[in-house]
Coordinates of C-alpha atoms and ligand atoms in Angstrom, one line a residue:
X1 CA 120.1 101.9 84.6
X2 CA 116.4 101.4 85.1
X3 CA 115.4 101.5 88.8
X4 CA 113.6 98.3 89.9
X5 CA 110.2 98.9 91.5
X6 CA 106.7 97.7 92.0
X7 CA 104.5 100.7 92.8
X8 CA 101.1 102.0 91.8
X9 CA 102.1 104.4 89.0
X10 CA 105.1 106.5 88.1
X11 CA 102.6 109.2 86.9
X12 CA 102.0 110.2 90.5
X13 CA 105.6 111.3 91.0
X14 CA 105.1 115.1 90.7
X15 CA 102.6 115.1 93.5
X16 CA 104.9 113.0 95.7
X17 CA 107.9 115.3 95.0
X18 CA 106.0 118.3 96.4
X19 CA 105.1 116.3 99.5
X20 CA 108.6 115.1 100.1
X21 CA 110.0 118.6 99.7
X22 CA 107.4 120.2 102.0
X23 CA 108.2 117.6 104.7
X24 CA 111.9 118.1 104.3
X25 CA 111.4 121.7 105.7
X26 CA 110.4 120.1 109.0
X27 CA 113.3 117.7 109.1
X28 CA 116.3 120.0 109.8
X29 CA 118.3 117.3 111.6
X30 CA 118.0 114.9 108.7
X31 CA 119.0 117.8 106.4
X32 CA 122.2 118.3 108.4
X33 CA 123.0 114.6 108.3
X34 CA 122.3 114.5 104.6
X35 CA 124.7 117.4 104.0
X36 CA 127.5 115.6 106.0
X37 CA 126.7 112.3 104.3
X38 CA 127.2 113.9 100.9
X39 CA 130.7 115.1 101.7
X40 CA 131.8 112.1 103.8
X41 CA 130.0 109.1 102.1
X42 CA 130.1 107.0 105.3
X43 CA 127.7 104.4 103.7
X44 CA 129.6 103.9 100.5
X45 CA 128.7 100.6 98.8
X46 CA 126.4 99.7 101.6
X47 CA 123.2 97.9 100.6
X48 CA 120.3 98.8 102.8
X49 CA 116.9 97.0 102.7
X50 CA 114.3 99.1 104.5
X51 CA 110.8 98.0 105.5
X52 CA 109.1 101.2 106.8
X53 CA 105.9 103.1 106.3
X54 CA 106.3 104.6 102.8
X55 CA 105.6 108.2 103.7
X56 CA 107.1 111.6 102.8
X57 CA 109.1 111.4 106.1
X58 CA 110.5 108.0 105.2
X59 CA 111.4 109.4 101.8
X60 CA 113.7 112.0 103.4
X61 CA 115.5 109.2 105.3
X62 CA 115.9 107.2 102.2
X63 CA 117.4 110.2 100.4
X64 CA 119.8 110.8 103.3
X65 CA 121.0 107.2 103.2
X66 CA 121.5 107.4 99.4
X67 CA 123.4 110.6 99.9
X68 CA 125.7 108.7 102.3
X69 CA 126.6 106.3 99.4
X70 CA 124.1 103.5 100.2
X71 CA 122.2 101.6 97.7
X72 CA 118.7 101.6 99.1
X73 CA 115.6 99.6 98.5
X74 CA 112.3 100.2 100.4
X75 CA 109.1 98.2 101.0
X76 CA 106.1 98.9 103.2
X77 CA 105.8 97.9 106.8
X78 CA 102.0 98.1 106.6
X79 CA 99.7 97.4 103.6
X80 CA 97.7 100.6 104.3
X81 CA 100.3 103.2 105.1
X82 CA 101.9 103.6 101.6
X83 CA 101.6 107.0 100.0
X84 CA 101.6 106.0 96.3
X85 CA 102.7 109.4 95.1
X86 CA 105.7 109.4 97.4
X87 CA 106.7 105.9 96.3
X88 CA 106.5 107.1 92.7
X89 CA 108.7 110.2 93.3
X90 CA 111.3 108.1 95.2
X91 CA 111.7 105.9 92.1
X92 CA 111.4 108.6 89.4
X93 CA 113.1 111.6 91.0
X94 CA 115.5 110.0 93.5
X95 CA 116.5 106.7 91.8
X96 CA 115.5 104.6 94.8
X97 CA 113.9 101.1 94.4
X98 CA 110.5 100.9 96.0
X99 CA 108.2 97.9 96.3
X100 CA 104.9 99.1 97.9
X101 CA 101.4 99.7 96.8
X102 CA 98.7 101.2 99.0
X103 CA 96.2 98.5 100.0
X104 CA 98.4 95.6 98.8
X105 CA 97.2 92.2 100.0
X106 CA 99.2 89.9 102.3
X107 CA 100.8 87.9 99.4
X108 CA 102.0 91.2 97.7
X109 CA 103.2 92.5 101.0
X110 CA 105.4 89.5 101.5
X111 CA 106.5 89.5 97.8
X112 CA 107.7 93.1 98.4
X113 CA 109.6 92.1 101.6
X114 CA 111.3 89.4 99.6
X115 CA 112.1 91.8 96.8
X116 CA 114.1 94.1 99.0
X117 CA 115.8 91.0 100.6
X118 CA 116.7 89.8 97.1
X119 CA 119.2 92.8 96.9
X120 CA 121.3 90.8 99.5
X121 CA 121.5 93.7 102.0
X122 CA 124.3 94.4 104.4
X123 CA 121.9 96.3 106.7
X124 CA 118.1 95.9 107.2
X125 CA 115.9 98.5 108.7
X126 CA 112.6 97.4 110.1
X127 CA 109.4 98.9 111.6
X128 CA 107.9 95.9 113.3
X129 CA 110.7 93.3 112.7
X130 CA 109.1 91.7 109.7
X131 CA 112.3 91.6 107.6
X132 CA 114.3 90.2 110.5
X133 CA 111.6 87.6 111.1
X134 CA 111.7 86.6 107.4
X135 CA 115.5 86.3 107.4
X136 CA 115.3 84.1 110.5
X137 CA 112.7 81.8 109.0
X138 CA 112.9 81.5 105.2
X139 CA 115.9 83.7 104.1
X140 CA 118.7 82.4 106.4
X141 CA 121.1 82.4 103.4
X142 CA 121.3 86.2 103.8
X143 CA 122.7 86.1 107.4
X144 CA 126.3 85.7 106.2
X145 CA 126.2 89.0 104.3
X146 CA 124.5 91.0 107.0
X147 CA 126.4 93.3 109.4
X148 CA 123.2 94.2 111.4
X149 CA 119.8 95.7 111.5
X150 CA 117.9 98.6 113.0
X151 CA 114.4 98.5 114.5
X152 CA 112.0 101.5 114.6
X153 CA 109.2 100.5 116.9
X154 CA 108.2 99.2 120.4
X155 CA 106.5 96.1 119.0
X156 CA 109.5 95.3 116.8
X157 CA 111.9 95.6 119.8
X158 CA 109.7 93.3 121.9
X159 CA 109.8 90.7 119.1
X160 CA 113.6 91.0 118.7
X161 CA 114.2 90.8 122.5
X162 CA 112.1 87.6 122.4
X163 CA 114.3 86.2 119.6
X164 CA 117.4 87.2 121.6
X165 CA 115.9 85.6 124.7
X166 CA 115.4 82.4 122.9
X167 CA 119.1 82.5 121.9
X168 CA 118.2 82.6 118.2
X169 CA 119.1 86.2 117.1
X170 CA 121.6 85.8 114.3
X171 CA 123.1 89.3 114.0
X172 CA 123.3 92.6 116.0
X173 CA 120.2 94.9 116.0
X174 CA 120.0 98.5 117.2
X175 CA 116.8 99.3 119.0
X176 CA 116.2 102.8 117.6
X177 CA 112.8 102.9 119.4
X178 CA 114.5 102.9 122.7
X179 CA 116.5 106.1 122.1
X180 CA 115.1 108.9 124.2
X181 CA 115.0 111.2 121.1
X182 CA 112.8 108.6 119.6
X183 CA 110.1 107.3 122.0
X184 CA 109.8 110.4 124.2
X185 CA 108.7 112.4 121.1
X186 CA 107.6 110.2 118.2
X187 CA 105.6 107.8 120.4
X188 CA 104.1 110.5 122.6
X189 CA 103.6 113.6 120.5
X190 CA 103.7 111.9 117.0
X191 CA 101.2 109.1 117.9
X192 CA 99.1 111.5 120.0
X193 CA 98.6 114.0 117.2
X194 CA 98.4 111.7 114.2
X195 CA 96.0 109.3 115.9
X196 CA 93.5 112.0 116.7
X197 CA 94.1 113.3 113.1
X198 CA 93.2 109.8 111.8
X199 CA 90.1 109.5 114.0
X200 CA 88.9 112.9 112.9
X201 CA 89.6 112.4 109.2
X202 CA 87.8 109.0 109.2
X203 CA 84.7 110.3 111.1
X204 CA 84.6 114.1 111.3
X205 CA 83.3 113.5 114.8
X206 CA 83.5 116.3 117.4
X207 CA 85.9 115.1 120.1
X208 CA 85.0 117.9 122.5
X209 CA 82.6 116.6 125.1
X210 CA 82.9 112.9 124.0
X211 CA 84.1 110.0 126.0
X212 CA 87.4 108.7 124.6
X213 CA 88.7 105.3 125.9
X214 CA 92.4 104.8 125.5
X215 CA 93.6 101.3 126.0
X216 CA 97.2 101.3 127.2
X217 CA 99.2 104.0 128.9
X218 CA 102.7 103.5 127.5
X219 CA 104.3 106.4 125.6
X220 CA 101.8 106.2 122.8
X221 CA 98.8 105.9 125.1
X222 CA 100.0 108.9 127.1
X223 CA 100.2 110.9 123.9
X224 CA 96.8 109.9 122.7
X225 CA 95.1 110.5 126.0
X226 CA 96.7 114.0 126.3
X227 CA 95.7 115.0 122.8
X228 CA 92.2 113.7 123.2
X229 CA 91.9 115.6 126.5
X230 CA 93.3 118.7 124.7
X231 CA 90.5 118.5 122.2
X232 CA 88.0 118.5 125.0
X233 CA 87.3 114.7 125.5
X234 CA 86.6 113.1 128.8
X235 CA 89.3 110.4 128.8
X236 CA 89.1 107.0 130.3
X237 CA 92.3 104.9 130.4
X238 CA 92.4 101.1 130.7
X239 CA 95.6 99.4 131.8
X240 CA 97.1 96.1 133.2
X241 CA 100.2 97.7 134.7
X242 CA 99.6 99.3 138.2
X243 CA 102.4 101.9 137.7
X244 CA 101.1 103.1 134.4
X245 CA 97.6 103.1 135.9
X246 CA 98.5 105.2 138.8
X247 CA 100.3 107.7 136.5
X248 CA 97.1 107.9 134.4
X249 CA 95.0 108.6 137.5
X250 CA 97.4 111.3 138.6
X251 CA 97.4 112.8 135.1
X252 CA 93.7 113.3 135.7
X253 CA 92.0 110.4 133.8
X254 CA 89.5 107.9 134.9
X255 CA 91.0 104.4 135.0
X256 CA 88.8 101.3 134.9
X257 CA 88.7 97.8 133.3
X258 CA 87.5 97.6 129.6
X259 CA 84.5 95.6 130.8
X260 CA 83.3 98.8 132.5
X261 CA 84.6 101.3 129.9
X262 CA 82.9 99.5 127.1
X263 CA 79.5 100.8 127.8
X264 CA 80.7 104.4 128.5
X265 CA 82.9 105.2 125.5
X266 CA 82.1 107.0 122.3
X267 CA 85.5 106.5 120.7
X268 CA 87.9 103.6 121.6
X269 CA 91.5 103.7 120.7
X270 CA 93.8 100.7 121.4
X271 CA 97.6 101.4 121.8
X272 CA 98.7 98.4 124.0
X273 CA 100.9 96.5 121.6
X274 CA 99.0 93.3 122.6
X275 CA 96.3 91.2 121.0
X276 CA 92.6 90.9 121.8
X277 CA 92.1 94.2 123.6
X278 CA 88.6 94.8 122.2
X279 CA 86.7 91.5 122.0
X280 CA 83.1 90.4 121.3
X281 CA 82.2 90.7 125.0
X282 CA 83.1 94.4 124.8
X283 CA 81.4 95.0 121.5
X284 CA 78.2 93.6 123.0
X285 CA 78.3 96.3 125.8
X286 CA 79.1 99.3 123.5
X287 CA 76.6 102.1 122.8
X288 CA 75.0 102.4 119.4
X289 CA 77.4 104.4 117.3
X290 CA 80.6 103.5 119.2
X291 CA 83.7 104.0 117.1
X292 CA 86.7 101.7 117.5
X293 CA 90.2 102.4 116.2
X294 CA 93.7 100.9 116.7
X295 CA 96.9 102.8 116.8
X296 CA 99.2 99.9 117.9
X297 CA 101.6 98.5 115.4
X298 CA 99.8 95.3 114.3
X299 CA 96.1 94.9 113.6
X300 CA 95.7 92.4 116.4
X301 CA 94.3 94.7 119.2
X302 CA 90.7 94.8 117.9
X303 CA 89.2 91.4 117.3
X304 CA 88.0 92.3 113.8
X305 CA 87.2 88.7 112.9
X306 CA 85.1 88.4 116.0
X307 CA 83.3 91.7 115.2
X308 CA 82.6 90.4 111.6
X309 CA 81.2 87.2 112.9
X310 CA 78.8 89.0 115.3
X311 CA 77.6 91.4 112.6
X312 CA 74.3 90.9 110.9
X313 CA 75.4 93.3 108.2
X314 CA 78.2 95.6 107.3
X315 CA 78.5 98.6 105.0
X316 CA 81.2 101.2 104.2
X317 CA 80.0 104.6 105.4
X318 CA 83.0 106.6 104.0
X319 CA 86.7 106.1 103.5
X320 CA 88.2 104.2 106.4
X321 CA 84.9 103.8 108.2
X322 CA 82.8 100.6 108.2
X323 CA 79.6 100.0 110.0
X324 CA 78.9 96.7 111.8
X325 CA 75.3 96.2 112.7
X326 CA 74.9 93.7 115.6
X327 CA 72.0 91.4 116.4
X328 CA 71.2 93.7 119.4
X329 CA 70.4 96.4 116.8
X330 CA 73.4 98.6 117.8
X331 CA 75.9 99.8 115.3
X332 CA 79.7 99.8 115.8
X333 CA 82.0 101.7 113.5
X334 CA 85.5 100.3 112.7
X335 CA 88.1 102.7 111.6
X336 CA 90.9 101.8 109.0
X337 CA 90.1 98.1 109.2
X338 CA 91.6 98.0 112.7
X339 CA 95.0 98.8 111.3
X340 CA 97.1 101.8 112.4
X341 CA 94.5 104.6 112.2
X342 CA 97.2 107.3 112.1
X343 CA 98.7 105.9 109.0
X344 CA 95.6 104.3 107.5
X345 CA 93.3 107.2 107.8
X346 CA 95.8 110.1 108.1
X347 CA 99.5 110.6 107.2
X348 CA 101.4 109.3 110.2
X349 CA 103.5 111.5 112.4
X350 CA 104.6 114.9 111.2
X351 CA 108.1 115.5 109.9
X352 CA 109.0 117.5 113.0
X353 CA 109.2 114.3 115.2
X354 CA 110.1 111.8 112.5
X355 CA 113.2 114.1 112.0
X356 CA 114.6 112.8 115.3
X357 CA 113.4 109.2 114.9
X358 CA 115.0 109.0 111.5
X359 CA 118.2 110.8 112.5
X360 CA 118.5 107.8 114.9
X361 CA 118.1 105.4 112.0
X362 CA 120.7 107.2 109.8
X363 CA 123.3 107.5 112.6
X364 CA 122.7 104.0 113.9
X365 CA 123.3 102.7 110.3
X366 CA 126.6 104.7 110.3
X367 CA 127.4 103.2 113.7
X368 CA 126.8 99.7 112.4
X369 CA 129.2 100.3 109.5
X370 CA 131.9 101.6 111.9
X371 CA 131.4 99.1 114.7
X372 CA 129.9 95.9 113.4
X373 CA 133.1 93.9 113.9
X374 CA 132.9 94.4 117.7
X375 CA 129.2 93.8 118.1
X376 CA 127.6 90.5 119.1
X377 CA 124.2 88.9 118.2
X378 CA 122.3 91.1 120.6
X379 CA 119.8 93.9 120.7
X380 CA 121.7 97.1 121.4
X381 CA 120.6 100.6 122.5
X382 CA 121.4 103.6 120.4
X383 CA 124.6 104.9 121.9
X384 CA 123.9 107.8 124.3
X385 CA 126.3 110.1 122.4
X386 CA 124.1 109.7 119.3
X387 CA 120.9 110.4 121.3
X388 CA 122.4 113.5 122.9
X389 CA 123.8 114.7 119.5
X390 CA 120.4 114.5 117.9
X391 CA 118.8 116.4 120.8
X392 CA 121.4 119.1 120.5
X393 CA 121.0 119.3 116.7
X394 CA 117.2 119.6 117.1
X395 CA 117.5 122.4 119.6
X396 CA 120.0 124.2 117.4
X397 CA 117.6 124.0 114.5
X398 CA 114.9 125.5 116.7
X399 CA 117.2 128.3 117.7
X400 CA 117.0 127.3 121.4
X401 CA 120.1 127.7 123.6
X402 CA 120.8 126.1 127.0
X403 CA 122.5 127.2 130.2
X404 CA 125.9 125.8 131.0
X405 CA 126.9 124.5 134.5
X406 CA 129.3 126.9 136.3
X407 CA 132.5 125.5 137.7
X408 CA 131.0 125.6 141.2
X409 CA 127.9 123.7 140.0
X410 CA 130.1 121.0 138.3
X411 CA 132.1 120.6 141.6
X412 CA 128.9 120.4 143.6
X413 CA 127.4 117.7 141.4
X414 CA 130.5 115.5 141.6
X415 CA 131.0 115.8 145.4
X416 CA 129.5 113.6 148.1
X417 CA 130.6 115.7 151.0
X418 CA 128.5 118.8 150.6
X419 CA 125.4 118.2 152.7
X420 CA 123.2 120.0 155.2
Ligands
ADE501 N1 105.5 106.0 111.8 C1 104.6 106.9 112.3 N2 104.4 108.0 111.5 C2 105.3 107.8 110.4 C3 105.6 108.5 109.3 N3 105.1 109.7 109.1 N4 106.5 108.0 108.5 C4 107.1 106.9 108.7 N5 106.9 106.1 109.8 C5 106.0 106.5 110.6

């Protein structure tokens, strides 16, 4: 049977195949899960609609789900993150339906979301909650057939908790992002490395000795600040949360409001998850040559419309880098159109961390299949037993062994009477 798809070109498949196989080498936990899924088929006859970044790492998750017996269809969770060669290989070599084209416009983006929903899925898998939002607005007829959903990212979990808080969530959702084996690693080390990779690929700018301003000191901001510092940058952090701000200070960074940082930075990176972080009042204060990039989920952190309005002229300097010349004569450089710079200008997080994130996706899907009858219309955490299992499998794959508590240590930890 022909595999339904809407991708750039099937002729790209052989390049995508190599990328998927190379990445698989860095995803040993997914490999183990795939092998178990092949023998146990826990997802037999399950229809999964996934809206994720269409990358080589995601491809390995899709292959694992299919190995478990699922019928999978995939669309992009961001118009700029699709790797067209990977999409082609998924269709041609793995028989997986993909609807995603790098650079697709908004109308095509939503056409593709609707295409995966047309499969009448039992489980949806989101990175940013767009499928769930669509189901709750224009595709409510699908609710009856759904057993639940999973969510990959901080921004998506925030949206879903708002939906739950309004009493409007219509099925259970597992917040994959909140698993420790997800956000401690993917958000920090993955975003940290891939964001700096995106900034460097877009600009070829020397980070060493430069002033990098990181807006937001959540798990992603911590990662970006630490990797920028590691490359030799003098890092400034901006924050609204006093606890995160004091942590940034004690980690050794300067902390100040964006109104002050604006005139100091060479490179600005937003990772707050909120809108309007870099606004016209900030652009006006920036130095000639300042570079602005976003690594938060949605393209709302930099006021790109405001920047366009202020600009007397714009020109593309190189791939993922556009110059905006302001009336004051200064030039500001916008990376990846203000969309996720790590996926727009680079390749996203490496397989080594996506291994754990996507192991959470695969095992949460299996958990939904086994437990959906007892779940309510709530946002659930990934069960701790799954989180710990993934950490153990990852350590095993790295050949790292742990100590074990002695009987005396176990007794000591469970006693309240042993004191001074
Ligand atoms: N999110 C961040 N990096 C990613 C990657 N490489 N693949 C899929 N989703 C991602």
